[in-house]
CSV table of C-alpha atoms and ligand atoms in Angstrom, one decimal:
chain,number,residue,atom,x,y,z
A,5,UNK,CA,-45.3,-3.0,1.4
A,6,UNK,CA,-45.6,-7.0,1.5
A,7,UNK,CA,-45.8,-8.9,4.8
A,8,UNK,CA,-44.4,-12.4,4.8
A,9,UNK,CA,-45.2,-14.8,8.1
A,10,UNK,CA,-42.5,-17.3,8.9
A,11,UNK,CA,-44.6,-19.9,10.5
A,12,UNK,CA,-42.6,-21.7,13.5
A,13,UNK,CA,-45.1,-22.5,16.2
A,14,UNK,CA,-44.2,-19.9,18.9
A,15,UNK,CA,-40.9,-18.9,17.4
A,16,UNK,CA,-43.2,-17.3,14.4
A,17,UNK,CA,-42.6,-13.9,12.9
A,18,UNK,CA,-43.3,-11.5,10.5
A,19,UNK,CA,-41.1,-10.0,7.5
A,20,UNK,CA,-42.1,-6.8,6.3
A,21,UNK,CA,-40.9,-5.4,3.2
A,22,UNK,CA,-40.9,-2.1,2.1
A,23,UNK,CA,-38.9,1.0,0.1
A,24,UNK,CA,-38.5,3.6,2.4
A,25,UNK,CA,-39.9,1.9,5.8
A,26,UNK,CA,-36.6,2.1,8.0
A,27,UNK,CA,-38.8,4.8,10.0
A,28,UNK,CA,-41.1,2.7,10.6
A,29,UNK,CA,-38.5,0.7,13.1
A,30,UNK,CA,-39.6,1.7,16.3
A,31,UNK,CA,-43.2,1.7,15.9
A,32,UNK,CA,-42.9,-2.2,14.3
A,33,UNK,CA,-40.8,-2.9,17.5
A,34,UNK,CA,-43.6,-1.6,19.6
A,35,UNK,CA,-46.1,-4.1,17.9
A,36,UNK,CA,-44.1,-6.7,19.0
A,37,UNK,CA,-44.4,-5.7,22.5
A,38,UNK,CA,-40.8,-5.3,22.7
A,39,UNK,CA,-39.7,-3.2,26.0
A,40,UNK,CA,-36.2,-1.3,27.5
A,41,UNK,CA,-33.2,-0.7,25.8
A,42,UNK,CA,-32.5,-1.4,22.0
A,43,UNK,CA,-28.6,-2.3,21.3
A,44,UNK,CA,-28.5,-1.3,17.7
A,45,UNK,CA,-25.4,-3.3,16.4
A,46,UNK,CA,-23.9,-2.1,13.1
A,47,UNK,CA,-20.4,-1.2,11.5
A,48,UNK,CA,-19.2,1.5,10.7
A,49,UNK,CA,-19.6,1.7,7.6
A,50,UNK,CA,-23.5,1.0,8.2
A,51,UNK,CA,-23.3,3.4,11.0
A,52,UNK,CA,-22.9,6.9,9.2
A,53,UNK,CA,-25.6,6.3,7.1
A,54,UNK,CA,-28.6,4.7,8.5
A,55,UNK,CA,-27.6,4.3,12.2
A,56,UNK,CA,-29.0,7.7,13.0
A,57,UNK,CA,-32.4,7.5,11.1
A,58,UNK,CA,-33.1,3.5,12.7
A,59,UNK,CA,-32.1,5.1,16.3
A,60,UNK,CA,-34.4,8.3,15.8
A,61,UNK,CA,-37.0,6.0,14.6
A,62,UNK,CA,-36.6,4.0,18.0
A,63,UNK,CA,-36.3,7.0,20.3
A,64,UNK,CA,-39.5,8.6,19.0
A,65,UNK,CA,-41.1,5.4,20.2
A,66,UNK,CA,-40.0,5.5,23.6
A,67,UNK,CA,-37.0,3.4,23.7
A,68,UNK,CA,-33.2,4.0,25.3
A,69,UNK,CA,-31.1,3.3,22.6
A,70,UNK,CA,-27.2,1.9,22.6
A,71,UNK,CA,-25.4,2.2,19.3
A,72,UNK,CA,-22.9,-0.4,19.3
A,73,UNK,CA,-20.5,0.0,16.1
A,74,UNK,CA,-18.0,-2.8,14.8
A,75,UNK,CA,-15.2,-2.7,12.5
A,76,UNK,CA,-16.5,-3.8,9.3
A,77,UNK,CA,-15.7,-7.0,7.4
A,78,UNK,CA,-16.3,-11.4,7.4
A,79,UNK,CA,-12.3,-11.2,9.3
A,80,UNK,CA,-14.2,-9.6,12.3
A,81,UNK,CA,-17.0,-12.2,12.3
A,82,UNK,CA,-14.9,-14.1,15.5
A,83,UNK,CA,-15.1,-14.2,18.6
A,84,UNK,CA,-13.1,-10.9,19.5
A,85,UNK,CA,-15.5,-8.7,18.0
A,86,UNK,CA,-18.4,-10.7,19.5
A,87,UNK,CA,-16.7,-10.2,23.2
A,88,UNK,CA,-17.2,-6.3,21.9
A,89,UNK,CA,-20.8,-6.9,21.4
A,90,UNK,CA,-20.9,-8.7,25.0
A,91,UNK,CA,-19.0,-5.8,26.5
A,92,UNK,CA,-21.3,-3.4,25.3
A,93,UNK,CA,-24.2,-4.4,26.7
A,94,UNK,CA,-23.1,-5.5,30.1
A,95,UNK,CA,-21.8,-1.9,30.0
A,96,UNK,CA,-25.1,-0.4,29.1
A,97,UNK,CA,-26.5,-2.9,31.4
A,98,UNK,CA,-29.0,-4.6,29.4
A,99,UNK,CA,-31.1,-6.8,30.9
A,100,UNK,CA,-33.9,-9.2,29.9
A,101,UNK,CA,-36.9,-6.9,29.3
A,102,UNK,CA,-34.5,-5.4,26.3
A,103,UNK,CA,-33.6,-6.2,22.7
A,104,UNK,CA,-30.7,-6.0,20.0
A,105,UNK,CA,-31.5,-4.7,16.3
A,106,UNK,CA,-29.1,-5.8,13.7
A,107,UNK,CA,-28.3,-3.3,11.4
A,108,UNK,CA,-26.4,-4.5,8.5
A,109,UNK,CA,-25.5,-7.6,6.1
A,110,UNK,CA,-25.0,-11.0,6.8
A,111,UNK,CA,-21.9,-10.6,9.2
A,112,UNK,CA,-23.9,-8.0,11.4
A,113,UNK,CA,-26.9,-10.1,11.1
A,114,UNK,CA,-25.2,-13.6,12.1
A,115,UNK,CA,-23.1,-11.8,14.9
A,116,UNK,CA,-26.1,-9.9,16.6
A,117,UNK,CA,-27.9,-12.7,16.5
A,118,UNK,CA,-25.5,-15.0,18.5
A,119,UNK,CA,-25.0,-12.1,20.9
A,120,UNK,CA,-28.7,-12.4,21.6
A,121,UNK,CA,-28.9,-16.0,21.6
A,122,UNK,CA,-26.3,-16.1,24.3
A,123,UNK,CA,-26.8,-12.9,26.3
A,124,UNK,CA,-28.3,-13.6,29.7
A,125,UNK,CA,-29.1,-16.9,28.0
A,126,UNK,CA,-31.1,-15.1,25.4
A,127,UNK,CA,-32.6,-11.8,24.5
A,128,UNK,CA,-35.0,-10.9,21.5
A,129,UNK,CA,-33.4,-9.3,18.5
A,130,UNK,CA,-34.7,-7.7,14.9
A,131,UNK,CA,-33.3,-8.0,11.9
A,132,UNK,CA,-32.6,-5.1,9.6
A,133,UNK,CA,-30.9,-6.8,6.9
A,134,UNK,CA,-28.9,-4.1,4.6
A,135,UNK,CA,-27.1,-6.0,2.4
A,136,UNK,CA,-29.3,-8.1,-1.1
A,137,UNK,CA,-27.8,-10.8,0.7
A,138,UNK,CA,-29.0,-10.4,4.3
A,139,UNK,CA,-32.6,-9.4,3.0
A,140,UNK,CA,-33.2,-11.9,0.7
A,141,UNK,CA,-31.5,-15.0,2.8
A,142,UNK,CA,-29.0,-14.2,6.0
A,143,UNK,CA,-31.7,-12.2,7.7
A,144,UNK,CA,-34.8,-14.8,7.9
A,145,UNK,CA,-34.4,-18.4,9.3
A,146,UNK,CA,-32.8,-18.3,12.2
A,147,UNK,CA,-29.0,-19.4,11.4
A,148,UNK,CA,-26.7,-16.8,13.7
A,149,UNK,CA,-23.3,-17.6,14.7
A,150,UNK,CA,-19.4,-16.6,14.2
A,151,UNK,CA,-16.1,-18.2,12.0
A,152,UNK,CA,-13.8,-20.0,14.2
A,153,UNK,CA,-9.9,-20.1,12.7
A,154,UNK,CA,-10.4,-23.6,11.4
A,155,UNK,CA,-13.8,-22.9,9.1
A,156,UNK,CA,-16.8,-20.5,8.6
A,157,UNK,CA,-19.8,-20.3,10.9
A,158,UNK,CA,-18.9,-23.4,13.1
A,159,UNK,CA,-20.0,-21.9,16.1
A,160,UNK,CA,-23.5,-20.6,16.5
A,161,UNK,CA,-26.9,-21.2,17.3
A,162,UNK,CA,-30.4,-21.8,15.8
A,163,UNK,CA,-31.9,-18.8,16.8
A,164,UNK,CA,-35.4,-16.7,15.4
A,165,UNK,CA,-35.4,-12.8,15.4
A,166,UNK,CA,-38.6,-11.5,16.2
A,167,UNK,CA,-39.3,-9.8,13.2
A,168,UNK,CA,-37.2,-8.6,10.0
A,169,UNK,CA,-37.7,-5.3,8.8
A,170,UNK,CA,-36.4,-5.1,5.2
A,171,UNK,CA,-36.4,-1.3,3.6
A,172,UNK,CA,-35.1,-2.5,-0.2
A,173,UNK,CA,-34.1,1.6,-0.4
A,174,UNK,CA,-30.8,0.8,1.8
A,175,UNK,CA,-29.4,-0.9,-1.2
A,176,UNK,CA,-28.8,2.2,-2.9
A,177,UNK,CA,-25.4,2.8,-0.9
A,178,UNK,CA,-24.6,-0.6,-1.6
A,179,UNK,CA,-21.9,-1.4,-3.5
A,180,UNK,CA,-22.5,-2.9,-7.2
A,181,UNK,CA,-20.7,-5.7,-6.7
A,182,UNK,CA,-22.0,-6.8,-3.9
A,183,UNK,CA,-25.3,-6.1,-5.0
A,184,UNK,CA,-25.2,-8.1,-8.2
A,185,UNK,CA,-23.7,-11.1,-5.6
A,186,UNK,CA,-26.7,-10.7,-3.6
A,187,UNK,CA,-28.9,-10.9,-7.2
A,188,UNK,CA,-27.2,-14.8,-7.3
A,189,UNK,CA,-28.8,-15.9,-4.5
A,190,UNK,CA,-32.2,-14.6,-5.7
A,191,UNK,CA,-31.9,-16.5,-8.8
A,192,UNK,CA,-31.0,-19.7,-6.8
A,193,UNK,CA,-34.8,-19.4,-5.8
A,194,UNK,CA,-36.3,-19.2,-8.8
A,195,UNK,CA,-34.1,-21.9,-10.6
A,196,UNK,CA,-35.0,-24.3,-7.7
A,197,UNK,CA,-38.1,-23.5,-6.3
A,198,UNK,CA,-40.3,-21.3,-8.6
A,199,UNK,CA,-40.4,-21.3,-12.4
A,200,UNK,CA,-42.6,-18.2,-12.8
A,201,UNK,CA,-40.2,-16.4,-10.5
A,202,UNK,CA,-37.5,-17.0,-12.5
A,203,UNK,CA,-39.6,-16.1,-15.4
A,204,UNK,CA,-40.2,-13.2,-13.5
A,205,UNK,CA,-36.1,-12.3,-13.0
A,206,UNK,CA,-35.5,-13.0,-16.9
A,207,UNK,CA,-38.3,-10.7,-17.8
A,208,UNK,CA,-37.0,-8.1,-15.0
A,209,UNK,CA,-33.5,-7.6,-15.4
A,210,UNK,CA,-32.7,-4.1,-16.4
A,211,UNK,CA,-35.3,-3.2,-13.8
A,212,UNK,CA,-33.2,-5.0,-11.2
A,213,UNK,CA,-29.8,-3.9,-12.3
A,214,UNK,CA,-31.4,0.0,-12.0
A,215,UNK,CA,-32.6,-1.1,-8.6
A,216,UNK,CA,-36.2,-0.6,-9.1
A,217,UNK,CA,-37.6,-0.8,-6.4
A,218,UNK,CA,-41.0,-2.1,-7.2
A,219,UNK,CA,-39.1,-5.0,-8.8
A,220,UNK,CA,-37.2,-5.3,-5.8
A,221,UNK,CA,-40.0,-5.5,-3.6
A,222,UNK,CA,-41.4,-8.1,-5.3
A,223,UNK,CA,-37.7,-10.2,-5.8
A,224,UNK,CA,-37.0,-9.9,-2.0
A,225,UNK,CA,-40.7,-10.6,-1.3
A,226,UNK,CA,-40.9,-13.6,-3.4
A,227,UNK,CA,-36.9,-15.0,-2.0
A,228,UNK,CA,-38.1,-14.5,1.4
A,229,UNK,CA,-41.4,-16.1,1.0
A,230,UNK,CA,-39.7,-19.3,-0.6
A,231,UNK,CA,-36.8,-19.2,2.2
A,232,UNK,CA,-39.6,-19.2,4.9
A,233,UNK,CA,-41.7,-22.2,3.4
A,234,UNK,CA,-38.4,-24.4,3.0
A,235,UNK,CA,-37.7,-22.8,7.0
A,236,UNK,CA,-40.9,-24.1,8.2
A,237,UNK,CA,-40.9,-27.7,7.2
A,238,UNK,CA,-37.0,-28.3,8.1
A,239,UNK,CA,-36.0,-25.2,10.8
A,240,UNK,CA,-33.0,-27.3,11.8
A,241,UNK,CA,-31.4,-28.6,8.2
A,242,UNK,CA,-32.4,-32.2,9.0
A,243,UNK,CA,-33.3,-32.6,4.9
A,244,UNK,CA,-35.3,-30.8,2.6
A,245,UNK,CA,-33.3,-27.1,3.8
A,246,UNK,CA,-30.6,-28.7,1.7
A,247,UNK,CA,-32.6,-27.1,-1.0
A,248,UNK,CA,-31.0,-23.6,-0.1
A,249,UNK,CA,-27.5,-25.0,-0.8
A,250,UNK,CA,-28.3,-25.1,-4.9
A,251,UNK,CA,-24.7,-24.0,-6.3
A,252,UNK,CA,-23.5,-23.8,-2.9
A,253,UNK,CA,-21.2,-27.2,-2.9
A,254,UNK,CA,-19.0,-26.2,-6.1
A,255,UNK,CA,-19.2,-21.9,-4.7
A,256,UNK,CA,-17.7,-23.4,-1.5
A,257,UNK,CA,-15.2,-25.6,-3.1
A,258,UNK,CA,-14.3,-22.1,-5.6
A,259,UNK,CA,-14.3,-20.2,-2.2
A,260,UNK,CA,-12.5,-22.2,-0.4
A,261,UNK,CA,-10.0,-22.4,-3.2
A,262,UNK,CA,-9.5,-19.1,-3.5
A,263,UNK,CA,-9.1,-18.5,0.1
A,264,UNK,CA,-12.6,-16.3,0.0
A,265,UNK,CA,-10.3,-13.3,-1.3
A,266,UNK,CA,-11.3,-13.8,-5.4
A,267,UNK,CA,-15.4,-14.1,-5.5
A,268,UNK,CA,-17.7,-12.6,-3.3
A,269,UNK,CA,-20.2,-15.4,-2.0
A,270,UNK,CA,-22.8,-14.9,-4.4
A,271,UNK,CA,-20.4,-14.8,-7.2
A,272,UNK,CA,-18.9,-18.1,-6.3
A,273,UNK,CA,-22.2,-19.7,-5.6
A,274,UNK,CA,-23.4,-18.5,-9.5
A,275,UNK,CA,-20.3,-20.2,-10.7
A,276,UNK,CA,-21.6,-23.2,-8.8
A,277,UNK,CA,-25.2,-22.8,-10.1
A,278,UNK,CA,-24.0,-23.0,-13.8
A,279,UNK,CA,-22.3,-26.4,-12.8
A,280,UNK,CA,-25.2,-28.1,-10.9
A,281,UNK,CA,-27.1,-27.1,-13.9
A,282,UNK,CA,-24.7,-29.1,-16.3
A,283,UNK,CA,-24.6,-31.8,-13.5
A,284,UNK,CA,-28.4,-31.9,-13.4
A,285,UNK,CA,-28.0,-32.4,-17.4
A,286,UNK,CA,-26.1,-35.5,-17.5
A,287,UNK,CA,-27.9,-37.0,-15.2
A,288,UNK,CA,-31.1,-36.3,-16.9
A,289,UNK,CA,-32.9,-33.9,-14.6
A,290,UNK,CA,-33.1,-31.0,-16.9
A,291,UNK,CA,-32.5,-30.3,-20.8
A,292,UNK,CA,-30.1,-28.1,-22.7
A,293,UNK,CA,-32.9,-25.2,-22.8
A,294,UNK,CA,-32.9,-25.4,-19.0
A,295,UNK,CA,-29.3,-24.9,-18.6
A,296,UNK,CA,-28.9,-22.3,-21.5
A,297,UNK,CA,-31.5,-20.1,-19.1
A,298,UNK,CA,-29.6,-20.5,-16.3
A,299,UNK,CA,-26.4,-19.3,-17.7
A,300,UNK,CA,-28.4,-16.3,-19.5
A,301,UNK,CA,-29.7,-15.3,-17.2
A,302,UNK,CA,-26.3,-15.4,-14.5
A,303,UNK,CA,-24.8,-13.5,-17.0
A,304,UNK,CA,-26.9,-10.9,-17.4
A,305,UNK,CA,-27.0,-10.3,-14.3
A,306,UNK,CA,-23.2,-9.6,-15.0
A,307,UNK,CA,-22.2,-12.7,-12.6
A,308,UNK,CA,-19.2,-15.2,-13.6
A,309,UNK,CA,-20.1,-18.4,-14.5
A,310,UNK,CA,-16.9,-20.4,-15.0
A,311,UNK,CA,-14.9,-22.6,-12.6
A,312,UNK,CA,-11.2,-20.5,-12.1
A,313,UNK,CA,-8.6,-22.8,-12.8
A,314,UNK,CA,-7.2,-25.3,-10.4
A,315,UNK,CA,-5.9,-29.2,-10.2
A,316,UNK,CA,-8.9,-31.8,-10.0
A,317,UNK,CA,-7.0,-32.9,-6.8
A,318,UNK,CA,-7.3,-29.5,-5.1
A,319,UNK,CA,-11.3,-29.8,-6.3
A,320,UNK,CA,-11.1,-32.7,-5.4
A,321,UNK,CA,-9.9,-32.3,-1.9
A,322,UNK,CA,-12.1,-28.7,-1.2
A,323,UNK,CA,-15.4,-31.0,-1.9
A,324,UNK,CA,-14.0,-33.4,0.3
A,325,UNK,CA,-13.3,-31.4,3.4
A,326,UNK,CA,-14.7,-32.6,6.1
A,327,UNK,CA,-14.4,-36.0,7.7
A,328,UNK,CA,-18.6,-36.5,7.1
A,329,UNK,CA,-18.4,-36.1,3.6
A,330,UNK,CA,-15.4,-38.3,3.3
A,331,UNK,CA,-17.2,-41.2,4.7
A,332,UNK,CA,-21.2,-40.7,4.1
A,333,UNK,CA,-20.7,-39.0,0.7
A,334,UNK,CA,-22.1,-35.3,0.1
A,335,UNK,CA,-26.1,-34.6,-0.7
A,336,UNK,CA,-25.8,-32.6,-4.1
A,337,UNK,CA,-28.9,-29.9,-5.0
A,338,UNK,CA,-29.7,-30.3,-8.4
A,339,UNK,CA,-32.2,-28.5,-10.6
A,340,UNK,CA,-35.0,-30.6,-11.9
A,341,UNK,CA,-36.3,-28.6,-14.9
A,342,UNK,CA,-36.6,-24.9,-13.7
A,343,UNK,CA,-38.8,-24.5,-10.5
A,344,UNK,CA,-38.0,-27.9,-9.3
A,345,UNK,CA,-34.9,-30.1,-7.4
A,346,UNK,CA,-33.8,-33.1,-6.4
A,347,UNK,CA,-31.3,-34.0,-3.8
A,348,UNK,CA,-28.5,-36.5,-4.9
A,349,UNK,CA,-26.4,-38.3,-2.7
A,350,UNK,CA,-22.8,-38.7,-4.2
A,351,UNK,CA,-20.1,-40.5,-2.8
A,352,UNK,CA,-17.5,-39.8,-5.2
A,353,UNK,CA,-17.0,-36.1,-5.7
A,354,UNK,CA,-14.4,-36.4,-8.6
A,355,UNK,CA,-17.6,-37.5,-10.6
A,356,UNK,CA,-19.1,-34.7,-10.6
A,357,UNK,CA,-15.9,-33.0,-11.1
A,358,UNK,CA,-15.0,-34.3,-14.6
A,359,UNK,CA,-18.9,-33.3,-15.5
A,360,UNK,CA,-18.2,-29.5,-15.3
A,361,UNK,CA,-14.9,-31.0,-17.1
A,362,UNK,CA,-12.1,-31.2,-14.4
A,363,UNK,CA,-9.8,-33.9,-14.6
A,364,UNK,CA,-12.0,-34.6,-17.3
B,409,LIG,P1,-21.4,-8.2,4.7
B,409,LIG,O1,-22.3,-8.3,5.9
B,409,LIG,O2,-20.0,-8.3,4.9
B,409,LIG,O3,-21.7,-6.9,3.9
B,409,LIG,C1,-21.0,-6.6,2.7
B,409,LIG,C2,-20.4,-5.2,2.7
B,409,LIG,O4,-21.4,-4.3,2.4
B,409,LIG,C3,-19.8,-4.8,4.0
B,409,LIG,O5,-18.6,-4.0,3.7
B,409,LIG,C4,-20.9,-3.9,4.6
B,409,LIG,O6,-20.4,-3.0,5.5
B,409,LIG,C5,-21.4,-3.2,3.4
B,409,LIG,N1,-22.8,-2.8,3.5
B,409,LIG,C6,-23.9,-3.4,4.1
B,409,LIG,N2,-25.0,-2.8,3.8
B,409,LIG,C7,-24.7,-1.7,3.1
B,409,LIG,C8,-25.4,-0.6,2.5
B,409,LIG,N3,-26.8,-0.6,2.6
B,409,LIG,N4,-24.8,0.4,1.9
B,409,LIG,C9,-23.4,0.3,1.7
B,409,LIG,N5,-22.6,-0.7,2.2
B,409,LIG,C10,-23.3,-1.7,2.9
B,409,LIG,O7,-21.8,-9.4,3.6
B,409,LIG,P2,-23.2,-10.1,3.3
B,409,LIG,O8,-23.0,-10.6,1.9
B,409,LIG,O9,-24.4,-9.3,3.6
B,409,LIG,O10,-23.2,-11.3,4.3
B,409,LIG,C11,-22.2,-12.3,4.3
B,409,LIG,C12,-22.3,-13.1,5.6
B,409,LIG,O11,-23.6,-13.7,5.7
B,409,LIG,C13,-21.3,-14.2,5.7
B,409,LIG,O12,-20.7,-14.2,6.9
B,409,LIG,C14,-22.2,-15.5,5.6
B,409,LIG,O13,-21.6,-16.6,6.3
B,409,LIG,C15,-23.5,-15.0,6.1
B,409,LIG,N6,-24.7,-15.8,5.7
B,409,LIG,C16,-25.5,-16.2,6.6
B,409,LIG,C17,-26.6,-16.9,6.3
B,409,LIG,C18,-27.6,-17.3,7.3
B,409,LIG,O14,-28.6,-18.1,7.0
B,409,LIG,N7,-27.5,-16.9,8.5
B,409,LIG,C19,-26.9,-17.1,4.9
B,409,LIG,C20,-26.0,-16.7,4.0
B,409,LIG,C21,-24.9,-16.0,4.4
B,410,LIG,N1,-28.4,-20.0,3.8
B,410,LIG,C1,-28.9,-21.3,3.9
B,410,LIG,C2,-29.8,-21.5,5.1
B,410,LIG,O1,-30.3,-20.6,5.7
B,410,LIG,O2,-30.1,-22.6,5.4
């Protein structure tokens, strides 16, 4: 079991990281002095296999508990479902003195966590991140929020749980796919923040793609520890959380591109890993060896690695989005070595385009 202490003044709280812990649930709320009724929002997928063993583990400890179960998928991260979440606990009558757990991936995770940063102005939650995804990024660091129809996450709120319980054992039921997208975003860590981790991954990969869970402990530890030092000295993405976005500008741009239908986020984001890589090569911030590991190691972690298809105008344009890039340029995360970055600014995206050899 590891412990991990995001430090945030009084917002601070503890990750704990386990294989087999999710019984420990209610007594870890207790220690936080957490009182009344637990919403436990999931989906039902989520719901027939771990909802029962999180609520038992919150009954024994003496609390109410309201199961609140959503349809599953990112299409119901809007604000209809939320309402759901709202409706459910003014119907259970929730008030102040009680708390939400989030039981499942990102979507649950981002959801919930909005519901109880806007519920009577604000009520506690816990993360129980289910997904590689959640536990090693979505779960820790505060972002929560919902899609609006014109772009992802734009409405939401900076808001800290009050503690993360990860159980790495829930990702036995997960699917492979998503698993092995979840396994991109772990690398991101190492390539960007810590050399011996990624050492550590390229030295450990059969043992991750059986699921080990030792080696899992110590991947999701290790993420989590790096998220919650990059957390801690930029809460609010004012700079240096950039960081976090390594491979995430080109995985948009393939995301949005492919209407988010083609990759799973991970995937996309590898793709974009292997082309900030390659763009921190030409510009001198990292050797061939540095970029040959990165693509080894991506695909032995069976992720893709190349750019689908599309016109450098469409690239072009998906980099180019938003009004603030248009005008101010876009900050690009590129790897300095392995265990190191460096943000860029770049004002013309189709630079960086031709590099990964579009429009070339
Ligand atoms: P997800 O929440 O959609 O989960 C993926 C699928 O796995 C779903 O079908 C889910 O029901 C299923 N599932 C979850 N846990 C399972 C388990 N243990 N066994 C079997 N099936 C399981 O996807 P995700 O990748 O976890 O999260 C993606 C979301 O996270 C996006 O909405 C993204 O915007 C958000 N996100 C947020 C942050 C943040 O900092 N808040 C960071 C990254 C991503
Ligand atoms: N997933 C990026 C962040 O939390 O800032």
């Amino acid at each position: 079991m590891e412990r991990i202490k995001v430090d945030l003044a009084e917002r601070s709280y503890d990750i704990t990281i386990g294989a087999g812990n999710l019984h420990t649930l209610g007594d870890r709320c207790k220690a936080l002095s957490l009182s009344g009724t637990a919403a436990v929002v999931t989906n039902r997928t989520i719901a027939p296999l771990y909802l029962e063993r999180a609520c038992a583990s919150l009954a024994a400890a003496g609390y109410r508990t309201v199961p609140v179960k959503l349809p599953d998928g990112e299409a119901f991260k809007e604000s209809g479902t939320l309402n759901l979440i709202y409706d459910s606990l003014v119907e259970a009558a929730l008030d102040r003195g009680s708390f939400i757990v989030a039981l499942g991936g990102g979507v649950i995770g981002d959801m919930a966590g909005f519901a109880a940063a806007t519920y009577l102005r604000g009520i506690p939650f816990v993360q129980v991140p289910t997904t590689l995804l959640s536990q090693v990024d979505s779960s820790v660091g505060g972002k929560t929020g919902i899609n609006h129809p014109k772009g992802k996450n734009l409405i939401g709120a900076f808001y800290q749980p009050k503690g993360v319980l990860i159980d790495v054992a829930l990702l036995d039921t997960l699917p492979d796919r998503e698993y092995l997208s979840g396994l991109g975003e772990v690398v991101k860590y190492g390539a960007v923040l810590d050399a011996p981790f990624f050492t550590f991954l390229e030295e450990n990969v059969d043992r991750l793609l059986a699921r080990d869970k030792d080696a899992l402990i110590h991947a999701v530890g290790r993420s989590c520890a790096l998220k919650a030092r990059v957390v801690e000295s930029d809460e609010r993405e004012s700079g240096l959380r950039a960081v976090l976005n390594y491979g995430h500008t080109l995985g948009h741009a393939v995301e949005t591109l492919t209407h988010y239908s083609r990759f799973l986020h991970g995937e996309a984001v590898a793709i974009g890993m292997v082309q900030a890589a390659r763009i921190s090569r030409s510009l001198g911030l990292c050797g061939d060896e540095e970029c040959r590991r990165i693509e080894a190691l991506l695909q032995k972690l069976r992720l893709p690695l190349e750019l689908p298809f599309f016109p450098f105008e469409e690239y072009e344009e998906a980099l180019s989005h938003d009004k603030k890039v248009r005008h101010s340029g876009l900050t690009f995360v590129c790897n300095k070595g392995i265990g190191d970055f460096s943000l860029e600014r770049v004002t013309d995206p189709g630079k960086l385009l031709k590099i990964c050899g579009i429009g070339a």
